Structure formats: structure tokens, C-alpha cells
Short mmCIF file of C-alpha atoms in Angstrom, two decimals:
data_model
loop_
_atom_site.label_atom_id
_atom_site.label_comp_id
_atom_site.label_asym_id
_atom_site.label_seq_id
_atom_site.Cartn_x
_atom_site.Cartn_y
_atom_site.Cartn_z
CA UNK A 24 98.55 116.95 61.42
CA UNK A 25 98.07 113.57 63.04
CA UNK A 26 97.88 110.20 61.21
CA UNK A 27 96.06 107.39 62.06
CA UNK A 28 97.85 104.85 64.41
CA UNK A 29 97.54 101.35 63.32
CA UNK A 30 97.09 98.40 65.52
CA UNK A 31 99.21 95.50 63.61
CA UNK A 32 99.42 91.59 64.63
CA UNK A 33 103.05 89.92 65.18
CA UNK A 34 103.73 86.99 65.70
CA UNK A 35 103.24 86.05 69.61
CA UNK A 36 106.83 85.54 71.97
CA UNK A 37 106.46 84.27 75.70
CA UNK A 38 108.97 86.94 76.55
CA UNK A 39 109.98 90.25 75.17
CA UNK A 40 113.34 89.65 74.62
CA UNK A 41 113.97 88.93 70.64
CA UNK A 42 111.95 91.63 69.87
CA UNK A 43 113.40 94.03 72.15
CA UNK A 44 117.40 93.09 71.46
CA UNK A 45 117.75 94.93 68.20
CA UNK A 46 116.11 98.13 69.48
CA UNK A 47 117.83 98.02 72.94
CA UNK A 48 120.85 100.29 72.19
CA UNK A 49 118.73 103.09 70.44
CA UNK A 50 118.16 106.24 71.49
CA UNK A 51 115.27 106.17 74.37
CA UNK A 52 114.97 102.32 74.24
CA UNK A 53 112.57 101.30 76.90
CA UNK A 54 111.08 97.92 78.23
CA UNK A 55 108.83 97.68 81.04
CA UNK A 56 108.66 93.23 80.75
CA UNK A 57 106.38 91.37 82.85
CA UNK A 58 108.90 89.08 83.52
CA UNK A 59 106.69 85.77 83.44
CA UNK A 60 104.94 86.60 85.75
CA UNK A 61 104.24 84.66 88.98
CA UNK A 62 101.25 86.45 91.16
CA UNK A 63 99.02 89.17 89.99
CA UNK A 64 99.68 92.20 87.93
CA UNK A 65 102.14 91.02 84.93
CA UNK A 66 100.09 91.01 81.60
CA UNK A 67 101.88 93.27 79.39
CA UNK A 68 105.28 93.58 78.08
CA UNK A 69 105.39 97.45 76.45
CA UNK A 70 108.89 98.74 74.99
CA UNK A 71 109.85 101.19 72.36
CA UNK A 72 112.43 103.48 71.36
CA UNK A 73 113.40 106.73 68.96
CA UNK A 74 110.56 108.89 71.01
CA UNK A 75 109.82 112.15 69.88
CA UNK A 76 111.36 113.96 72.58
CA UNK A 77 113.36 112.66 75.63
CA UNK A 78 112.71 115.11 79.43
CA UNK A 79 114.86 114.39 82.01
CA UNK A 80 114.81 116.13 85.52
CA UNK A 81 118.23 117.22 86.97
CA UNK A 82 119.45 116.17 90.68
CA UNK A 83 118.62 120.25 91.22
CA UNK A 84 115.44 119.90 90.03
CA UNK A 85 115.71 121.51 86.28
CA UNK A 86 113.99 120.26 83.48
CA UNK A 87 115.84 119.90 80.52
CA UNK A 88 114.48 118.27 77.06
CA UNK A 89 115.40 118.05 73.03
CA UNK A 90 111.37 119.18 72.64
CA UNK A 91 111.21 121.61 69.68
CA UNK A 92 108.77 122.96 71.89
CA UNK A 93 109.85 124.89 75.43
CA UNK A 94 108.70 123.26 78.56
CA UNK A 95 107.56 124.47 82.12
CA UNK A 96 110.03 124.76 84.53
CA UNK A 97 107.74 123.12 87.02
CA UNK A 98 108.69 118.55 86.36
CA UNK A 99 104.92 117.87 86.78
CA UNK A 100 104.20 120.37 84.72
CA UNK A 101 106.67 120.23 82.20
CA UNK A 102 105.97 116.15 81.53
CA UNK A 103 101.91 117.42 81.45
CA UNK A 104 102.81 119.70 78.65
CA UNK A 105 105.19 116.84 76.73
CA UNK A 106 102.23 114.39 76.82
CA UNK A 107 99.98 117.35 75.74
CA UNK A 108 102.15 117.08 72.62
CA UNK A 109 100.84 113.83 71.39
CA UNK A 110 98.69 114.24 68.08
CA UNK A 111 97.59 110.71 67.40
CA UNK A 112 94.23 109.26 66.21
CA UNK A 113 94.12 105.82 68.20
CA UNK A 114 91.39 102.96 67.62
CA UNK A 115 89.59 101.89 70.26
CA UNK A 116 91.70 99.03 71.60
CA UNK A 117 91.94 96.88 74.88
CA UNK A 118 95.84 97.56 74.35
CA UNK A 119 97.25 99.67 77.77
CA UNK A 120 99.34 101.73 75.22
CA UNK A 121 98.86 103.73 72.56
CA UNK A 122 101.36 106.81 72.79
CA UNK A 123 102.23 108.62 75.51
CA UNK A 124 105.06 108.96 78.59
CA UNK A 125 107.46 106.01 79.06
CA UNK A 126 110.37 106.11 81.81
CA UNK A 127 111.01 106.47 85.40
CA UNK A 128 110.50 108.87 88.62
CA UNK A 129 113.66 108.44 91.09
CA UNK A 130 112.93 107.77 95.12
CA UNK A 131 114.69 112.25 94.77
CA UNK A 132 111.85 112.78 92.11
CA UNK A 133 110.09 113.14 95.73
CA UNK A 134 112.33 116.48 96.91
CA UNK A 135 110.68 118.59 93.67
CA UNK A 136 106.78 117.52 95.62
CA UNK A 137 107.63 117.63 99.34
CA UNK A 138 110.31 119.55 102.11
CA UNK A 139 113.09 117.46 102.13
CA UNK A 140 116.17 118.22 103.27
CA UNK A 141 118.54 116.18 104.45
CA UNK A 142 122.31 115.42 104.78
CA UNK A 143 122.04 112.34 102.04
CA UNK A 144 124.65 112.69 99.07
CA UNK A 145 124.09 112.45 95.52
CA UNK A 146 126.12 108.70 94.66
CA UNK A 147 124.48 107.83 91.80
CA UNK A 148 124.61 110.64 89.16
CA UNK A 149 121.24 109.61 87.10
CA UNK A 150 118.86 112.29 86.66
CA UNK A 151 115.65 112.36 88.80
CA UNK A 152 113.68 111.56 86.24
CA UNK A 153 113.94 110.65 82.77
CA UNK A 154 110.71 110.15 80.14
CA UNK A 155 110.11 109.86 76.62
CA UNK A 156 107.09 110.84 74.25
CA UNK A 157 106.27 107.69 72.52
CA UNK A 158 104.30 107.53 69.44
CA UNK A 159 104.87 104.09 69.06
CA UNK A 160 105.07 100.43 70.88
CA UNK A 161 105.42 96.67 70.35
CA UNK A 162 103.11 95.45 73.37
CA UNK A 163 102.63 91.85 74.24
CA UNK A 164 99.56 90.41 76.01
CA UNK A 165 100.23 86.98 77.49
CA UNK A 166 96.53 86.27 78.57
CA UNK A 167 95.57 86.55 75.45
CA UNK A 168 98.79 85.34 73.58
CA UNK A 169 98.87 87.92 71.32
CA UNK A 170 101.42 90.71 70.53
CA UNK A 171 101.33 93.89 68.20
CA UNK A 172 102.94 97.02 67.05
CA UNK A 173 101.15 99.56 67.79
CA UNK A 174 102.25 102.61 65.22
CA UNK A 175 101.38 105.24 62.18
CA UNK A 176 102.27 103.60 58.52
CA UNK A 177 105.57 106.06 58.78
CA UNK A 178 106.31 104.55 61.94
CA UNK A 179 105.94 101.05 61.29
CA UNK A 180 107.99 100.89 58.20
CA UNK A 181 110.81 102.05 60.35
CA UNK A 182 110.16 99.82 62.97
CA UNK A 183 109.79 96.98 60.79
CA UNK A 184 113.36 97.97 59.41
CA UNK A 185 115.11 97.88 62.63
CA UNK A 186 113.42 94.64 63.81
CA UNK A 187 115.51 93.30 60.91
CA UNK A 188 118.84 94.12 61.68
CA UNK A 189 120.60 91.48 63.76
CA UNK A 190 120.99 92.18 67.33
CA UNK A 191 123.82 94.21 68.98
CA UNK A 192 126.58 91.35 70.18
CA UNK A 193 126.25 90.86 73.52
CA UNK A 194 129.71 91.30 75.74
CA UNK A 195 129.96 89.18 78.18
CA UNK A 196 128.78 90.58 82.52
CA UNK A 197 131.54 90.58 85.33
CA UNK A 198 131.52 91.88 88.48
CA UNK A 199 135.09 92.42 88.80
CA UNK A 200 135.15 92.90 93.09
CA UNK A 201 132.64 91.88 95.53
CA UNK A 202 129.63 93.83 96.24
CA UNK A 203 130.33 95.88 99.61
CA UNK A 204 127.67 97.68 101.70
CA UNK A 205 128.60 101.17 102.20
CA UNK A 206 127.49 100.59 105.95
CA UNK A 207 128.68 97.17 108.03
CA UNK A 208 126.66 95.54 110.23
CA UNK A 209 127.60 98.13 112.99
CA UNK A 210 126.32 100.99 111.14
CA UNK A 211 123.29 99.44 110.62
CA UNK A 212 122.72 98.70 114.01
CA UNK A 213 123.15 102.69 114.95
CA UNK A 214 120.77 103.36 112.08
CA UNK A 215 118.45 100.79 113.61
CA UNK A 216 118.41 102.33 117.31
CA UNK A 217 117.95 105.52 115.69
CA UNK A 218 114.39 104.73 114.15
CA UNK A 219 113.86 103.61 117.14
CA UNK A 220 114.09 106.57 119.04
CA UNK A 221 112.11 108.66 116.45
CA UNK A 222 109.68 106.28 116.80
CA UNK A 223 109.28 105.97 120.56
CA UNK A 224 109.66 109.78 120.46
CA UNK A 225 106.59 109.93 118.13
CA UNK A 226 108.15 111.48 115.00
CA UNK A 227 106.55 108.51 113.27
CA UNK A 228 105.08 104.92 113.31
CA UNK A 229 107.40 103.38 110.96
CA UNK A 230 110.66 104.42 108.92
CA UNK A 231 111.61 102.23 105.65
CA UNK A 232 115.55 102.31 106.19
CA UNK A 233 117.21 100.64 103.17
CA UNK A 234 121.26 99.70 102.82
CA UNK A 235 122.84 100.07 99.31
CA UNK A 236 125.47 97.73 98.19
CA UNK A 237 127.71 98.48 95.40
CA UNK A 238 130.49 96.95 92.99
CA UNK A 239 132.65 97.68 89.70
CA UNK A 240 131.71 95.84 87.01
CA UNK A 241 132.73 95.17 83.13
CA UNK A 242 130.72 94.16 79.96
CA UNK A 243 127.09 94.10 78.86
CA UNK A 244 124.51 95.19 81.02
CA UNK A 245 122.09 93.73 79.06
CA UNK A 246 123.49 90.25 79.78
CA UNK A 247 123.10 91.37 83.14
CA UNK A 248 119.74 92.06 83.05
CA UNK A 249 118.69 89.00 81.32
CA UNK A 250 121.16 86.79 84.53
CA UNK A 251 118.33 88.88 86.72
CA UNK A 252 115.85 88.21 84.85
CA UNK A 253 116.19 84.37 85.05
CA UNK A 254 116.44 84.59 89.21
CA UNK A 255 113.74 86.87 89.73
CA UNK A 256 110.65 86.72 87.22
CA UNK A 257 108.41 89.51 88.77
CA UNK A 258 105.46 91.13 87.51
CA UNK A 259 106.83 94.76 86.86
CA UNK A 260 110.37 94.86 85.83
CA UNK A 261 112.24 96.81 83.31
CA UNK A 262 114.99 97.61 81.47
CA UNK A 263 116.60 100.99 80.15
CA UNK A 264 120.33 101.98 79.30
CA UNK A 265 121.80 105.45 77.88
CA UNK A 266 125.66 106.29 78.19
CA UNK A 267 126.86 104.83 81.17
CA UNK A 268 123.84 104.71 83.12
CA UNK A 269 121.19 101.84 83.24
CA UNK A 270 118.01 100.45 85.32
CA UNK A 271 117.53 97.05 85.62
CA UNK A 272 114.15 96.83 87.81
CA UNK A 273 112.90 93.19 88.64
CA UNK A 274 109.90 94.65 90.94
CA UNK A 275 107.11 92.88 91.98
CA UNK A 276 105.30 95.96 93.44
CA UNK A 277 102.64 97.86 91.50
CA UNK A 278 102.37 101.72 92.69
CA UNK A 279 99.58 103.01 91.04
CA UNK A 280 97.36 101.53 88.04
CA UNK A 281 94.43 104.06 86.16
CA UNK A 282 92.48 102.58 83.92
CA UNK A 283 89.15 104.71 82.74
CA UNK A 284 89.24 106.52 85.46
CA UNK A 285 89.66 103.68 88.42
CA UNK A 286 92.74 104.19 90.41
CA UNK A 287 94.72 101.16 92.13
CA UNK A 288 97.76 100.82 94.78
CA UNK A 289 98.70 97.44 95.91
CA UNK A 290 101.55 98.22 98.73
CA UNK A 291 103.41 95.38 99.73
CA UNK A 292 104.16 94.97 103.51
CA UNK A 293 105.80 91.66 104.97
CA UNK A 294 107.96 89.34 103.45
CA UNK A 295 109.29 86.10 103.85
CA UNK A 296 111.88 83.44 101.87
CA UNK A 297 110.14 80.89 100.13
CA UNK A 298 111.14 77.58 101.67
CA UNK A 299 113.34 74.65 100.36
CA UNK A 300 110.51 72.55 100.88
CA UNK A 301 106.96 72.27 100.36
CA UNK A 302 106.05 71.64 103.92
CA UNK A 303 108.82 74.05 104.75
CA UNK A 304 107.67 76.84 102.90
CA UNK A 305 103.82 76.58 103.41
CA UNK A 306 105.19 76.95 107.00
CA UNK A 307 106.64 80.34 106.15
CA UNK A 308 104.11 81.69 104.37
CA UNK A 309 101.68 80.38 107.52
CA UNK A 310 104.04 82.23 109.57
CA UNK A 311 103.77 85.61 107.68
CA UNK A 312 100.11 85.60 107.46
CA UNK A 313 99.63 85.06 111.47
CA UNK A 314 102.46 87.51 112.16
CA UNK A 315 100.75 90.95 114.17
CA UNK A 316 103.80 92.88 113.37
CA UNK A 317 103.45 92.65 109.44
CA UNK A 318 100.24 93.12 109.70
CA UNK A 319 100.48 96.27 111.58
CA UNK A 320 102.89 97.20 109.34
CA UNK A 321 100.47 96.95 106.38
CA UNK A 322 97.90 98.05 107.79
CA UNK A 323 100.05 101.32 108.70
CA UNK A 324 100.99 102.17 105.06
CA UNK A 325 97.10 100.91 103.50
CA UNK A 326 95.80 104.22 105.80
CA UNK A 327 99.02 106.24 104.23
CA UNK A 328 97.70 105.22 101.09
CA UNK A 329 94.07 105.65 101.65
CA UNK A 330 94.94 109.69 102.30
CA UNK A 331 97.39 109.84 99.39
CA UNK A 332 94.42 108.65 97.03
CA UNK A 333 92.05 110.94 98.66
CA UNK A 334 93.85 113.96 97.31
CA UNK A 335 92.99 113.07 93.86
CA UNK A 336 90.28 110.71 93.77
CA UNK A 337 86.87 111.74 94.04
CA UNK A 338 85.14 111.96 97.87
CA UNK A 339 83.99 108.62 99.18
CA UNK A 340 85.52 106.61 96.30
CA UNK A 341 88.62 104.98 97.96
CA UNK A 342 87.75 101.14 99.40
CA UNK A 343 90.30 98.36 100.44
CA UNK A 344 89.07 95.49 98.80
CA UNK A 345 91.73 93.14 99.76
CA UNK A 346 93.74 93.88 103.13
CA UNK A 347 96.91 91.78 104.00
CA UNK A 348 96.43 88.97 101.51
CA UNK A 349 99.44 86.78 100.79
CA UNK A 350 101.15 86.66 97.42
CA UNK A 351 103.87 84.30 97.15
CA UNK A 352 106.49 85.09 94.30
CA UNK A 353 109.48 83.15 92.71
CA UNK A 354 112.08 84.13 95.64
CA UNK A 355 109.23 85.77 98.18
CA UNK A 356 105.78 85.81 100.07
CA UNK A 357 104.43 89.13 100.62
CA UNK A 358 101.88 90.27 102.34
CA UNK A 359 100.03 92.54 99.57
CA UNK A 360 97.04 94.92 100.42
CA UNK A 361 94.56 96.63 97.65
CA UNK A 362 93.79 100.49 97.72
CA UNK A 363 91.31 101.63 95.00
CA UNK A 364 89.23 105.12 94.15
CA UNK A 365 88.07 106.92 91.70
CA UNK A 366 89.56 109.73 90.15
CA UNK A 367 88.19 112.91 90.39
CA UNK A 368 86.93 114.39 87.42
CA UNK A 369 89.68 117.78 87.63
CA UNK A 370 92.91 115.75 88.09
CA UNK A 371 94.85 113.18 85.90
CA UNK A 372 96.76 110.32 85.97
CA UNK A 373 100.35 112.81 86.65
CA UNK A 374 98.12 114.51 89.22
CA UNK A 375 97.68 111.16 91.51
CA UNK A 376 101.13 110.20 90.52
CA UNK A 377 102.41 113.37 92.43
CA UNK A 378 100.04 113.21 95.00
CA UNK A 379 100.94 109.74 96.41
CA UNK A 380 105.17 110.01 95.00
CA UNK A 381 107.00 108.17 96.01
CA UNK A 382 104.67 105.63 97.70
CA UNK A 383 104.26 104.84 101.15
CA UNK A 384 105.44 101.15 101.51
CA UNK A 385 109.16 102.51 100.92
CA UNK A 386 108.99 105.78 103.41
CA UNK A 387 107.23 104.90 106.38
CA UNK A 388 104.58 107.29 108.13
CA UNK A 389 103.70 109.84 108.30
CA UNK A 390 105.48 110.10 105.28
CA UNK A 391 107.23 113.52 105.09
CA UNK A 392 108.76 113.04 108.24
CA UNK A 393 109.83 109.47 107.28
CA UNK A 394 111.20 110.88 104.31
CA UNK A 395 113.49 113.63 106.41
CA UNK A 396 114.49 110.95 108.56
CA UNK A 397 115.57 108.61 106.34
CA UNK A 398 117.67 111.22 104.00
CA UNK A 399 119.30 112.02 107.98
CA UNK A 400 120.36 108.50 108.45
CA UNK A 401 120.91 106.91 105.06
CA UNK A 402 124.41 107.40 103.68
CA UNK A 403 123.54 108.00 100.21
CA UNK A 404 120.40 109.18 98.03
CA UNK A 405 118.47 106.68 97.07
CA UNK A 406 118.26 107.69 92.79
CA UNK A 407 115.44 104.87 90.81
CA UNK A 408 115.65 102.51 94.02
CA UNK A 409 112.63 103.04 95.69
CA UNK A 410 111.25 105.12 92.78
CA UNK A 411 108.83 104.17 90.18
CA UNK A 412 109.20 102.76 86.43
CA UNK A 413 106.25 102.45 83.94
CA UNK A 414 104.05 104.37 81.54
CA UNK A 415 101.56 106.95 81.26
CA UNK A 416 98.66 106.74 78.37
CA UNK A 417 97.57 109.81 76.53
CA UNK A 418 93.78 108.41 77.00
CA UNK A 419 94.58 108.46 80.78
CA UNK A 420 95.73 105.28 81.53
CA UNK A 421 98.77 104.96 84.10
CA UNK A 422 100.70 101.97 85.39
CA UNK A 423 103.73 102.21 87.26
CA UNK A 424 106.09 100.12 89.72
CA UNK A 425 107.87 100.59 93.10
CA UNK A 426 111.29 100.13 91.96
CA UNK A 427 112.43 97.84 94.80
CA UNK A 428 114.48 94.67 93.43
CA UNK A 429 116.33 97.23 91.60
CA UNK A 430 120.23 97.73 90.24
CA UNK A 431 121.55 101.18 88.99
CA UNK A 432 124.43 101.44 87.06
CA UNK A 433 126.38 104.94 86.78
CA UNK A 434 130.35 105.04 86.20
CA UNK A 435 131.13 102.01 85.72
CA UNK A 436 129.46 100.93 89.45
CA UNK A 437 126.42 98.94 89.74
CA UNK A 438 124.23 99.24 92.74
CA UNK A 439 121.51 97.72 94.98
CA UNK A 440 119.34 98.28 97.67
CA UNK A 441 117.51 96.00 100.16
CA UNK A 442 115.43 97.81 102.62
CA UNK A 443 112.19 96.95 104.96
CA UNK A 444 110.30 98.72 107.20
CA UNK A 445 110.72 99.26 110.79
CA UNK A 446 107.85 99.70 113.76
CA UNK A 447 108.27 99.52 117.24
CA UNK A 448 108.74 95.83 118.19
CA UNK A 449 111.23 95.33 115.35
CA UNK A 450 114.48 93.03 116.18
CA UNK A 451 117.48 94.69 114.89
CA UNK A 452 119.04 91.05 113.73
CA UNK A 453 115.87 90.06 112.25
CA UNK A 454 115.22 93.52 110.04
CA UNK A 455 118.77 93.23 109.27
CA UNK A 456 119.06 89.68 107.86
CA UNK A 457 115.46 90.76 105.75
CA UNK A 458 117.52 93.36 103.82
CA UNK A 459 119.40 90.75 102.60
CA UNK A 460 116.67 88.47 102.23
CA UNK A 461 115.14 90.29 99.48
CA UNK A 462 118.18 90.96 97.18
CA UNK A 463 120.24 88.00 98.06
CA UNK A 464 119.28 86.09 94.83
CA UNK A 465 119.79 89.38 92.63
CA UNK A 466 123.48 89.46 93.81
CA UNK A 467 123.44 85.69 93.56
CA UNK A 468 122.52 86.37 89.93
CA UNK A 469 125.07 89.15 89.18
CA UNK A 470 128.00 87.39 91.41
CA UNK A 471 129.28 84.42 92.87
CA UNK A 472 130.17 86.27 95.70
CA UNK A 473 127.33 87.77 98.01
CA UNK A 474 128.30 90.34 100.90
CA UNK A 475 128.78 88.98 104.42
#
């Protein structure tokens, strides 16, 4: 029998680190971090631990869970079934999460949904998806300047006891060798030209081509996340760590939000670095706004997302209220569009997540052919990079990111990716430079030595 969930005010903090630090080594600990946001999207911090159950999808697509109730073999059906196990009574509240699923869906989770069979190998041994069923959370609302513990009485007593324990000691984090790219400048050029061949042959209009950088490390990945967070305040950050694995995400991009039946996607296409002076910064922003190439990239992805949202939204409800708007973040300017629709009556947030996954802004168009070409040309699979982090509330709310600017740790190695969309008139040297521009500040935050 369910017990009523209560919303208990907590002292407001400007960042979630103090609340999360005592929880971070508990089973299933997860932080969705607004990261002192610059730009729209970031409002809430959501953190929890010790879920009722954890569910993973292996790199062969098999479902495993410590739930007492068996789950379906299909990964999406299994996550729906896991969410349905939550039995809570919740009050009316503006808060976005009052219990449900929190976790990640890796880029490779798309292999469960689309016919992708390429040459890339699994270089980072993380599950394709890992979500927990959470019946409590600490939530911070940065617009209202409020913090809350959402839990029933029994859970509240547990969480209050956990918060009273001193946080684990942070051990120094060190990169023990310089970050190295899995392909050199020549290798990137060969793959760039292969993309151009596919574009001119009519296979695709745009391909998002990425390259991975890796380095061995020692020490506490929580310290690594603190360094990254300081370097890159973003509205869709997140942290989770278990065993020898971790996801450290500093994303500026929303994938899908669903609230009261309204669905919103915010694809990013078009990037310039911030300038060192106000004049240089304004010039770079104006250059981006005036770029026909960047605008064309963005519009292609908007068309793709209109189609993806149309698979689960009511007919005629999909609109584009913002096309190629300029948004400026701590380290880059972006062109951002907004695509929205109204969820059809027979669809759920998990349905539209599956219908639109992975996000078109990090695949290319048309999506399935683009993913096949990516799998052929990129030497290793992307893991959580270009997947999504987020939550699905039991009331039907959802918010997820596109996991760009994301580091993935496994077996003593830390991996980062940088990528960009290639179209027919892309210039090789500029595109190669853009892949580095997007992550240079992350590499610098982790190590004094950036890749050449």
C-alpha cells in the first residue's frame, strides 16, 4: 500500500554539491545539475540515490534488473514496466519530479530501435542504458530560490540521516598521460572525404562526424566533475558513478521535454567560440547568425525533428516557434531552434523518447542512413556521448539532454568526444578545428596538456 509523499522545504543552496556530496557514493546515486545555467533550459537540480530498483540494457540489448518483478525482454517495454511499479500518492506541485525513472540512454541504445549494423567496436564497456526507479529526490528550483526534499515519511528519515553523515573524502584527480585522439589529423581527413562522397552520392544531406580522445587517470572522478563544472556552467549537466564507471556530462542541449502533454525539442546546430573581448565576441556571434551554412544545417535537423515528433504527437500539433535563434553560453555561441508538439492521447513520454532517439542534431539526415555511415566511419562506438541523460516522472513529465560535452570513464580510462555536422560545402580544416573548439575547455579543465 502506498504512503503519501510529502514535500519538505530545505535550506536553498546556489548549487547542489553540498546536498549531493554525502550521497554520491550510495547505490544508484544520480545528479541532474542545472550547473549555474547560462541560457534557457536550466532551472532545477534533481538528485537521488538508493532507488527501489536499477535496470540496465547490456551491449547485446539484454535487460537486467534487481527488481522483484520480472521485466519484459524489450528494453522500452521493460522501462515502461519498471516505471509502472512506482506506487506513490503525490500532492499537487509545480516541481518536475515526484518519483519515477532517472538515468541515461546511450547513443548505442538506438541499436535497440533502428537497423544499425556497422563496423565500430565497443571500446567503452558501459551499459546501453542504466535507469533507476526513485521514490524520493532533493530538488532545487533556481528561479524561485527554493529547495525541497520529496519523500514519504520513512524515506525522509533515511535521507535526513544520510545527509547528516560527513561526505566521502575527495582524493586528488590526475590525468596520468596526455589525452590522445583515436585518429590523427590525416585520419579525420579521410573520414571527412568519405562523408562528402556519401553526400554527393545522395545517401545523406548531413552527417555528424565525431572523434574520441582518451587518457588514463587516477583519483576521484567527483573531483574531475567539479573541475569540469567550474569550467563549463551548462543547463543540462549530470553526474553518476558506479564500480569503475562514470558519466560526467556538461551539456548545453535539451533533447526532449514533456510537460502536461506538451513536447519540446531544442536542437543545436551552428557553433562559434566566445571572443576574448566584447568586440570580438559580438563579431563571432554576428558571423554565426549570418552563416548560410550553419543555418542550413540547423534547418535540416529541424525538419528531421518535426518528423520524429510527428510519430508520437497529435496530427497538426508540431510547430517551430524559434528557428536558428542565437544562444550564448560560457564558452560558445550556438544556433538553437525550438520544435514543439502535443503528445497524442495514446502515447507516453517513453514512446516519444523511443520514436525520436537518438537526437537528430547528433546523427544527421536522413537519420537511419546517417547512423549507418557513422557506424562505418567512426572507429569506436559512442557510448553515452550523444545519448541522453534525464528523468521520466510517473505523472507523465520528462526532461532529457543530448549528452554532448560528456566524459565517460571505464576501466581507468577517461574518454571525451568532439564532433560536428558535415554538409556538402563544409571545409575540412574548419570542421576539424570545431571538434576541438567544442571540448578544448573540458580537456584543459582535466589536464594541462590538450591534444594536438
